[in-house]
Amino acid sequence: MEEHLIDFDKIKWGSFTKDLKKFNKNNNTNYNLSEFAHLIVANPDEFKPLQKKRAHFYINILENSKLKGGKVSVKHLQKFFTNSYSKNPEQNIDNYLLDEALTNDTAKVYHDPKTGHAVITHRGTSGASDWLNNAAYATGLYKYTNRYKKGLASQKATENKYGQKNVSTLGHSQGAVLSRHLGKNSKEIINLNPAYINEKPAQNEYNIKSSRDVVSALKPIHSQDINIKAKSYSPLTEHSYSILERLDPDQMIGRGREKNHTLKELKEKIREYLELYPEHKKLFEGVKKKSDILNRINYIKSI
C-alpha cells in the first residue's frame, strides 16, 4: 500500500506555535519551539496556565522522544551540592556511589553503576584562599589559579573514566565558573546561583538562581534558566543551595541522553500528542514506518 503523502504547507499548526510567533514579534527574539518551551517552564509567573501546560507537554512528549535518563532530579541536585562542601561526603546517594579515587576537597564525583551516569560537582567558595580565587576571576586571571588547575584535572579524570556524554557537571557559585568552562564537552552543565561576568552560556548549560541572588544578579535570562522567586532579603539565604527546597523535588533538570524508541513507544507518544493537538492528526495519517514517524516529530520540533 502506498504511503499517504502529506502537504506540510496546508497543515494548521496549534496555538503553541502561534504563541511563539507572537512572543518573538513582541520581544524581538528568535526562539524556536524548544527554547520557548524551556523559557516558559523557567519563568512560570510570566505566562498563562495554558501556555505552561503546552510547554510541559512539548518538553515531556516531543522533545524527550529521543531522550532517556541522564537528567538530574532536584532532590539529587540538593544532595550533590550539599555533599560538595562536606569533608566526609555520603558514600552513596540512592543509586549513586561516591568515587573516592576522583573525589577531593573541591570536587565530589558520584557514579550510578546501573545507568553508567556520573556526576561531578564543583563546590563554591570555602576559605580565605578561595576569596583570592574570586578576585582572580573578577580580574580575568582565574585560569592561572590552583583552584582552576585542580578543577581541570578532576573534570578530565572524570570524563576519561566514565565518558564525556555520561557525565553531568555541576557547580555552585564559584564552582559554576569551573563547570561552565570545563564541562562544555560533558552531557550537561547544571549551575546554581552561578558567578557571572559577561560570559556566554554554553549550549549544554542550565542555570538555577534566586531572584535576589547577588552573585548571579548580572546574568541575563537564558532559555534554559530556572529563576526561583526569593523568599527573603538575606544574601546568604538566597545564595545558598537550600533554595532548591522551593522547587518540586522530582523536577528533572538537564538534557538526558539519546534513546532509540521502539515503534510501539513512538505510536503511544503520538496518541498522547494528538489528544492535545487533534488538528495535527493529518500529519500522521497512514504513517507506519518508525523512520517516517521520527521525521514528522522532528518536523514539528523545527517549525
PDB file of C-alpha atoms in Angstrom, residues 38-253:
ATOM      1  CA  HIS A  38      12.044  25.926  28.317  1.00  0.00           C
ATOM      2  CA  LEU A  39      11.690  29.704  28.767  1.00  0.00           C
ATOM      3  CA  ILE A  40       8.071  29.254  29.897  1.00  0.00           C
ATOM      4  CA  VAL A  41       8.947  26.483  32.356  1.00  0.00           C
ATOM      5  CA  ALA A  42      11.837  28.541  33.755  1.00  0.00           C
ATOM      6  CA  ASN A  43       9.663  31.655  34.224  1.00  0.00           C
ATOM      7  CA  PRO A  44       6.166  30.336  35.062  1.00  0.00           C
ATOM      8  CA  ASP A  45       4.925  33.582  36.612  1.00  0.00           C
ATOM      9  CA  GLU A  46       5.280  35.363  33.263  1.00  0.00           C
ATOM     10  CA  PHE A  47       2.987  33.057  31.258  1.00  0.00           C
ATOM     11  CA  LYS A  48      -0.613  31.880  31.205  1.00  0.00           C
ATOM     12  CA  PRO A  49      -1.675  28.470  32.612  1.00  0.00           C
ATOM     13  CA  LEU A  50      -2.475  27.014  29.181  1.00  0.00           C
ATOM     14  CA  GLN A  51       0.881  28.138  27.826  1.00  0.00           C
ATOM     15  CA  LYS A  52       2.612  26.408  30.750  1.00  0.00           C
ATOM     16  CA  LYS A  53       0.637  23.228  30.097  1.00  0.00           C
ATOM     17  CA  ARG A  54       1.622  23.245  26.426  1.00  0.00           C
ATOM     18  CA  ALA A  55       5.263  23.915  27.285  1.00  0.00           C
ATOM     19  CA  HIS A  56       5.429  20.995  29.732  1.00  0.00           C
ATOM     20  CA  PHE A  57       3.753  18.725  27.214  1.00  0.00           C
ATOM     21  CA  TYR A  58       6.147  19.764  24.449  1.00  0.00           C
ATOM     22  CA  ILE A  59       9.212  19.083  26.604  1.00  0.00           C
ATOM     23  CA  ASN A  60       7.963  15.803  28.108  1.00  0.00           C
ATOM     24  CA  ILE A  61       6.415  14.264  24.985  1.00  0.00           C
ATOM     25  CA  LEU A  62       8.021  15.740  21.884  1.00  0.00           C
ATOM     26  CA  GLU A  63      11.436  16.958  22.989  1.00  0.00           C
ATOM     27  CA  ASN A  64      12.092  13.856  25.033  1.00  0.00           C
ATOM     28  CA  SER A  65      11.127  11.493  22.213  1.00  0.00           C
ATOM     29  CA  LYS A  66      14.869  10.894  21.756  1.00  0.00           C
ATOM     30  CA  LEU A  67      15.963  11.162  25.344  1.00  0.00           C
ATOM     31  CA  LYS A  68      16.241   8.860  28.323  1.00  0.00           C
ATOM     32  CA  GLY A  69      17.979   9.014  31.674  1.00  0.00           C
ATOM     33  CA  GLY A  70      20.880  11.240  32.490  1.00  0.00           C
ATOM     34  CA  LYS A  71      18.824  14.156  33.737  1.00  0.00           C
ATOM     35  CA  VAL A  72      19.199  15.035  37.408  1.00  0.00           C
ATOM     36  CA  SER A  73      16.286  15.470  39.815  1.00  0.00           C
ATOM     37  CA  VAL A  74      16.104  18.483  42.108  1.00  0.00           C
ATOM     38  CA  LYS A  75      16.278  16.245  45.192  1.00  0.00           C
ATOM     39  CA  HIS A  76      19.511  14.707  43.898  1.00  0.00           C
ATOM     40  CA  LEU A  77      20.913  18.107  42.962  1.00  0.00           C
ATOM     41  CA  GLN A  78      20.448  19.291  46.522  1.00  0.00           C
ATOM     42  CA  LYS A  79      22.298  16.261  47.873  1.00  0.00           C
ATOM     43  CA  PHE A  80      25.130  16.622  45.360  1.00  0.00           C
ATOM     44  CA  PHE A  81      25.593  20.307  46.197  1.00  0.00           C
ATOM     45  CA  THR A  82      25.369  19.654  49.955  1.00  0.00           C
ATOM     46  CA  ASN A  83      27.996  16.912  49.813  1.00  0.00           C
ATOM     47  CA  SER A  84      30.315  19.007  47.638  1.00  0.00           C
ATOM     48  CA  TYR A  85      31.113  21.105  50.729  1.00  0.00           C
ATOM     49  CA  SER A  86      31.438  18.176  53.118  1.00  0.00           C
ATOM     50  CA  LYS A  87      34.766  16.841  54.373  1.00  0.00           C
ATOM     51  CA  ASN A  88      33.041  13.499  54.889  1.00  0.00           C
ATOM     52  CA  PRO A  89      30.628  13.115  51.958  1.00  0.00           C
ATOM     53  CA  GLU A  90      27.996  10.401  51.926  1.00  0.00           C
ATOM     54  CA  GLN A  91      29.205   7.119  50.457  1.00  0.00           C
ATOM     55  CA  ASN A  92      26.056   6.754  48.397  1.00  0.00           C
ATOM     56  CA  ILE A  93      23.177   8.965  47.277  1.00  0.00           C
ATOM     57  CA  ASP A  94      20.463   6.474  46.365  1.00  0.00           C
ATOM     58  CA  ASN A  95      21.973   4.531  43.436  1.00  0.00           C
ATOM     59  CA  TYR A  96      24.949   6.870  43.107  1.00  0.00           C
ATOM     60  CA  LEU A  97      28.190   5.702  44.717  1.00  0.00           C
ATOM     61  CA  LEU A  98      30.989   8.033  45.786  1.00  0.00           C
ATOM     62  CA  ASP A  99      34.096   7.648  43.635  1.00  0.00           C
ATOM     63  CA  GLU A 100      36.721   8.146  46.319  1.00  0.00           C
ATOM     64  CA  ALA A 101      39.599   7.920  43.856  1.00  0.00           C
ATOM     65  CA  LEU A 102      38.371  11.003  41.961  1.00  0.00           C
ATOM     66  CA  THR A 103      36.860  12.932  44.870  1.00  0.00           C
ATOM     67  CA  ASN A 104      38.812  15.721  46.591  1.00  0.00           C
ATOM     68  CA  ASP A 105      38.109  18.791  48.730  1.00  0.00           C
ATOM     69  CA  THR A 106      36.880  20.940  45.809  1.00  0.00           C
ATOM     70  CA  ALA A 107      35.087  18.357  43.641  1.00  0.00           C
ATOM     71  CA  LYS A 108      32.944  15.346  44.518  1.00  0.00           C
ATOM     72  CA  VAL A 109      32.268  12.568  41.997  1.00  0.00           C
ATOM     73  CA  TYR A 110      29.382  10.090  42.162  1.00  0.00           C
ATOM     74  CA  HIS A 111      28.560   7.265  39.755  1.00  0.00           C
ATOM     75  CA  ASP A 112      25.453   5.149  39.171  1.00  0.00           C
ATOM     76  CA  PRO A 113      26.742   1.690  38.113  1.00  0.00           C
ATOM     77  CA  LYS A 114      23.300   0.674  36.838  1.00  0.00           C
ATOM     78  CA  THR A 115      22.901   3.504  34.320  1.00  0.00           C
ATOM     79  CA  GLY A 116      26.544   4.497  33.794  1.00  0.00           C
ATOM     80  CA  HIS A 117      25.665   8.096  34.706  1.00  0.00           C
ATOM     81  CA  ALA A 118      28.307  10.083  36.626  1.00  0.00           C
ATOM     82  CA  VAL A 119      28.069  13.458  38.372  1.00  0.00           C
ATOM     83  CA  ILE A 120      30.964  15.764  39.247  1.00  0.00           C
ATOM     84  CA  THR A 121      30.133  18.717  41.499  1.00  0.00           C
ATOM     85  CA  HIS A 122      32.498  21.689  41.814  1.00  0.00           C
ATOM     86  CA  ARG A 123      31.796  23.400  45.142  1.00  0.00           C
ATOM     87  CA  GLY A 124      31.697  27.152  45.646  1.00  0.00           C
ATOM     88  CA  THR A 125      33.838  29.431  47.773  1.00  0.00           C
ATOM     89  CA  SER A 126      35.130  27.992  51.055  1.00  0.00           C
ATOM     90  CA  GLY A 127      38.007  29.543  52.985  1.00  0.00           C
ATOM     91  CA  ALA A 128      40.276  32.567  52.611  1.00  0.00           C
ATOM     92  CA  SER A 129      42.244  31.237  49.633  1.00  0.00           C
ATOM     93  CA  ASP A 130      39.033  30.849  47.671  1.00  0.00           C
ATOM     94  CA  TRP A 131      38.269  34.547  48.122  1.00  0.00           C
ATOM     95  CA  LEU A 132      41.575  35.236  46.384  1.00  0.00           C
ATOM     96  CA  ASN A 133      40.349  32.976  43.583  1.00  0.00           C
ATOM     97  CA  ASN A 134      37.202  35.092  43.356  1.00  0.00           C
ATOM     98  CA  ALA A 135      39.368  38.164  42.965  1.00  0.00           C
ATOM     99  CA  ALA A 136      41.327  36.400  40.221  1.00  0.00           C
ATOM    100  CA  TYR A 137      38.043  35.623  38.429  1.00  0.00           C
ATOM    101  CA  ALA A 138      36.964  39.270  38.636  1.00  0.00           C
ATOM    102  CA  THR A 139      40.246  40.367  37.052  1.00  0.00           C
ATOM    103  CA  GLY A 140      40.333  37.730  34.325  1.00  0.00           C
ATOM    104  CA  LEU A 141      43.148  35.675  35.874  1.00  0.00           C
ATOM    105  CA  TYR A 142      41.130  32.696  37.098  1.00  0.00           C
ATOM    106  CA  LYS A 143      42.687  30.161  34.711  1.00  0.00           C
ATOM    107  CA  TYR A 144      46.061  30.764  36.377  1.00  0.00           C
ATOM    108  CA  THR A 145      44.848  29.790  39.853  1.00  0.00           C
ATOM    109  CA  ASN A 146      45.493  26.436  41.519  1.00  0.00           C
ATOM    110  CA  ARG A 147      41.723  26.089  42.006  1.00  0.00           C
ATOM    111  CA  TYR A 148      41.166  26.168  38.248  1.00  0.00           C
ATOM    112  CA  LYS A 149      44.026  23.759  37.544  1.00  0.00           C
ATOM    113  CA  LYS A 150      42.740  21.333  40.189  1.00  0.00           C
ATOM    114  CA  GLY A 151      39.209  21.553  38.789  1.00  0.00           C
ATOM    115  CA  LEU A 152      40.501  20.911  35.273  1.00  0.00           C
ATOM    116  CA  ALA A 153      42.344  17.784  36.427  1.00  0.00           C
ATOM    117  CA  SER A 154      39.230  16.495  38.228  1.00  0.00           C
ATOM    118  CA  GLN A 155      36.989  17.133  35.231  1.00  0.00           C
ATOM    119  CA  LYS A 156      39.363  15.393  32.803  1.00  0.00           C
ATOM    120  CA  ALA A 157      39.782  12.391  35.079  1.00  0.00           C
ATOM    121  CA  THR A 158      36.009  12.004  35.487  1.00  0.00           C
ATOM    122  CA  GLU A 159      35.288  12.297  31.757  1.00  0.00           C
ATOM    123  CA  ASN A 160      38.118   9.899  30.893  1.00  0.00           C
ATOM    124  CA  LYS A 161      36.845   7.301  33.335  1.00  0.00           C
ATOM    125  CA  TYR A 162      33.116   7.464  32.606  1.00  0.00           C
ATOM    126  CA  GLY A 163      32.915   9.031  29.140  1.00  0.00           C
ATOM    127  CA  GLN A 164      32.075  12.669  28.415  1.00  0.00           C
ATOM    128  CA  LYS A 165      28.455  12.024  27.407  1.00  0.00           C
ATOM    129  CA  ASN A 166      27.777  10.096  30.609  1.00  0.00           C
ATOM    130  CA  VAL A 167      28.877  12.944  32.886  1.00  0.00           C
ATOM    131  CA  SER A 168      26.746  15.740  34.363  1.00  0.00           C
ATOM    132  CA  THR A 169      28.854  18.697  35.528  1.00  0.00           C
ATOM    133  CA  LEU A 170      27.504  20.682  38.478  1.00  0.00           C
ATOM    134  CA  GLY A 171      28.720  23.931  40.000  1.00  0.00           C
ATOM    135  CA  HIS A 172      27.585  26.286  42.764  1.00  0.00           C
ATOM    136  CA  SER A 173      28.697  29.929  42.912  1.00  0.00           C
ATOM    137  CA  GLN A 174      32.449  29.969  42.095  1.00  0.00           C
ATOM    138  CA  GLY A 175      32.145  26.291  41.202  1.00  0.00           C
ATOM    139  CA  ALA A 176      29.867  27.330  38.329  1.00  0.00           C
ATOM    140  CA  VAL A 177      32.809  29.144  36.748  1.00  0.00           C
ATOM    141  CA  LEU A 178      34.626  25.811  36.624  1.00  0.00           C
ATOM    142  CA  SER A 179      31.624  23.861  35.370  1.00  0.00           C
ATOM    143  CA  ARG A 180      30.912  26.441  32.640  1.00  0.00           C
ATOM    144  CA  HIS A 181      34.485  26.367  31.344  1.00  0.00           C
ATOM    145  CA  LEU A 182      35.318  22.714  31.959  1.00  0.00           C
ATOM    146  CA  GLY A 183      32.010  20.935  31.348  1.00  0.00           C
ATOM    147  CA  LYS A 184      31.338  22.012  27.765  1.00  0.00           C
ATOM    148  CA  ASN A 185      32.072  18.519  26.456  1.00  0.00           C
ATOM    149  CA  SER A 186      30.105  16.725  29.175  1.00  0.00           C
ATOM    150  CA  LYS A 187      26.474  15.768  28.724  1.00  0.00           C
ATOM    151  CA  GLU A 188      25.246  18.852  30.552  1.00  0.00           C
ATOM    152  CA  ILE A 189      26.187  21.653  32.926  1.00  0.00           C
ATOM    153  CA  ILE A 190      23.852  22.474  35.810  1.00  0.00           C
ATOM    154  CA  ASN A 191      24.754  25.566  37.815  1.00  0.00           C
ATOM    155  CA  LEU A 192      23.236  27.002  40.980  1.00  0.00           C
ATOM    156  CA  ASN A 193      23.475  30.749  41.654  1.00  0.00           C
ATOM    157  CA  PRO A 194      26.462  30.963  39.298  1.00  0.00           C
ATOM    158  CA  ALA A 195      29.179  33.577  39.464  1.00  0.00           C
ATOM    159  CA  TYR A 196      28.941  35.503  36.224  1.00  0.00           C
ATOM    160  CA  ILE A 197      30.897  38.236  34.458  1.00  0.00           C
ATOM    161  CA  ASN A 198      29.902  38.840  30.824  1.00  0.00           C
ATOM    162  CA  GLU A 199      30.189  35.207  29.727  1.00  0.00           C
ATOM    163  CA  LYS A 200      28.147  33.401  27.107  1.00  0.00           C
ATOM    164  CA  PRO A 201      26.374  30.319  28.495  1.00  0.00           C
ATOM    165  CA  ALA A 202      27.450  27.005  26.996  1.00  0.00           C
ATOM    166  CA  GLN A 203      24.890  25.259  24.783  1.00  0.00           C
ATOM    167  CA  ASN A 204      24.528  22.449  27.332  1.00  0.00           C
ATOM    168  CA  GLU A 205      24.313  24.810  30.323  1.00  0.00           C
ATOM    169  CA  TYR A 206      21.349  25.048  32.689  1.00  0.00           C
ATOM    170  CA  ASN A 207      21.298  27.667  35.443  1.00  0.00           C
ATOM    171  CA  ILE A 208      19.165  27.803  38.585  1.00  0.00           C
ATOM    172  CA  LYS A 209      19.159  31.080  40.501  1.00  0.00           C
ATOM    173  CA  SER A 210      17.273  33.030  43.126  1.00  0.00           C
ATOM    174  CA  SER A 211      15.647  36.264  42.000  1.00  0.00           C
ATOM    175  CA  ARG A 212      17.585  38.075  44.750  1.00  0.00           C
ATOM    176  CA  ASP A 213      20.928  36.302  44.473  1.00  0.00           C
ATOM    177  CA  VAL A 214      23.683  38.924  44.384  1.00  0.00           C
ATOM    178  CA  VAL A 215      26.383  36.720  42.836  1.00  0.00           C
ATOM    179  CA  SER A 216      24.354  35.819  39.731  1.00  0.00           C
ATOM    180  CA  ALA A 217      22.485  39.139  39.519  1.00  0.00           C
ATOM    181  CA  LEU A 218      24.293  40.294  36.372  1.00  0.00           C
ATOM    182  CA  LYS A 219      23.486  37.139  34.430  1.00  0.00           C
ATOM    183  CA  PRO A 220      20.890  37.758  31.682  1.00  0.00           C
ATOM    184  CA  ILE A 221      17.923  35.394  31.331  1.00  0.00           C
ATOM    185  CA  HIS A 222      18.627  32.390  29.129  1.00  0.00           C
ATOM    186  CA  SER A 223      16.026  29.977  27.733  1.00  0.00           C
ATOM    187  CA  GLN A 224      17.452  27.150  29.875  1.00  0.00           C
ATOM    188  CA  ASP A 225      17.469  29.136  33.121  1.00  0.00           C
ATOM    189  CA  ILE A 226      15.233  28.457  36.105  1.00  0.00           C
ATOM    190  CA  ASN A 227      14.535  31.506  38.238  1.00  0.00           C
ATOM    191  CA  ILE A 228      13.374  30.823  41.798  1.00  0.00           C
ATOM    192  CA  LYS A 229      11.330  33.523  43.486  1.00  0.00           C
ATOM    193  CA  ALA A 230      13.133  34.865  46.552  1.00  0.00           C
ATOM    194  CA  LYS A 231      11.586  34.415  49.988  1.00  0.00           C
ATOM    195  CA  SER A 232      13.965  36.625  51.954  1.00  0.00           C
ATOM    196  CA  TYR A 233      16.258  39.628  51.696  1.00  0.00           C
ATOM    197  CA  SER A 234      19.188  37.714  53.157  1.00  0.00           C
ATOM    198  CA  PRO A 235      22.044  37.466  50.622  1.00  0.00           C
ATOM    199  CA  LEU A 236      23.368  34.341  52.366  1.00  0.00           C
ATOM    200  CA  THR A 237      19.994  32.564  52.296  1.00  0.00           C
ATOM    201  CA  GLU A 238      19.285  33.436  48.686  1.00  0.00           C
ATOM    202  CA  HIS A 239      22.761  32.337  47.589  1.00  0.00           C
ATOM    203  CA  SER A 240      22.596  29.018  49.450  1.00  0.00           C
ATOM    204  CA  TYR A 241      21.809  25.689  47.797  1.00  0.00           C
ATOM    205  CA  SER A 242      18.847  25.493  50.212  1.00  0.00           C
ATOM    206  CA  ILE A 243      16.798  27.496  47.668  1.00  0.00           C
ATOM    207  CA  LEU A 244      16.337  24.200  45.818  1.00  0.00           C
ATOM    208  CA  GLU A 245      13.806  23.288  48.509  1.00  0.00           C
ATOM    209  CA  ARG A 246      11.422  25.696  46.770  1.00  0.00           C
ATOM    210  CA  LEU A 247      11.296  23.533  43.648  1.00  0.00           C
ATOM    211  CA  ASP A 248       9.455  20.278  43.080  1.00  0.00           C
ATOM    212  CA  PRO A 249      11.942  17.637  44.353  1.00  0.00           C
ATOM    213  CA  ASP A 250      11.043  15.349  41.432  1.00  0.00           C
ATOM    214  CA  GLN A 251      11.554  18.008  38.773  1.00  0.00           C
ATOM    215  CA  MET A 252      14.193  16.891  36.283  1.00  0.00           C
ATOM    216  CA  ILE A 253      16.930  19.279  35.143  1.00  0.00           C
TER     217      ILE A 253
END
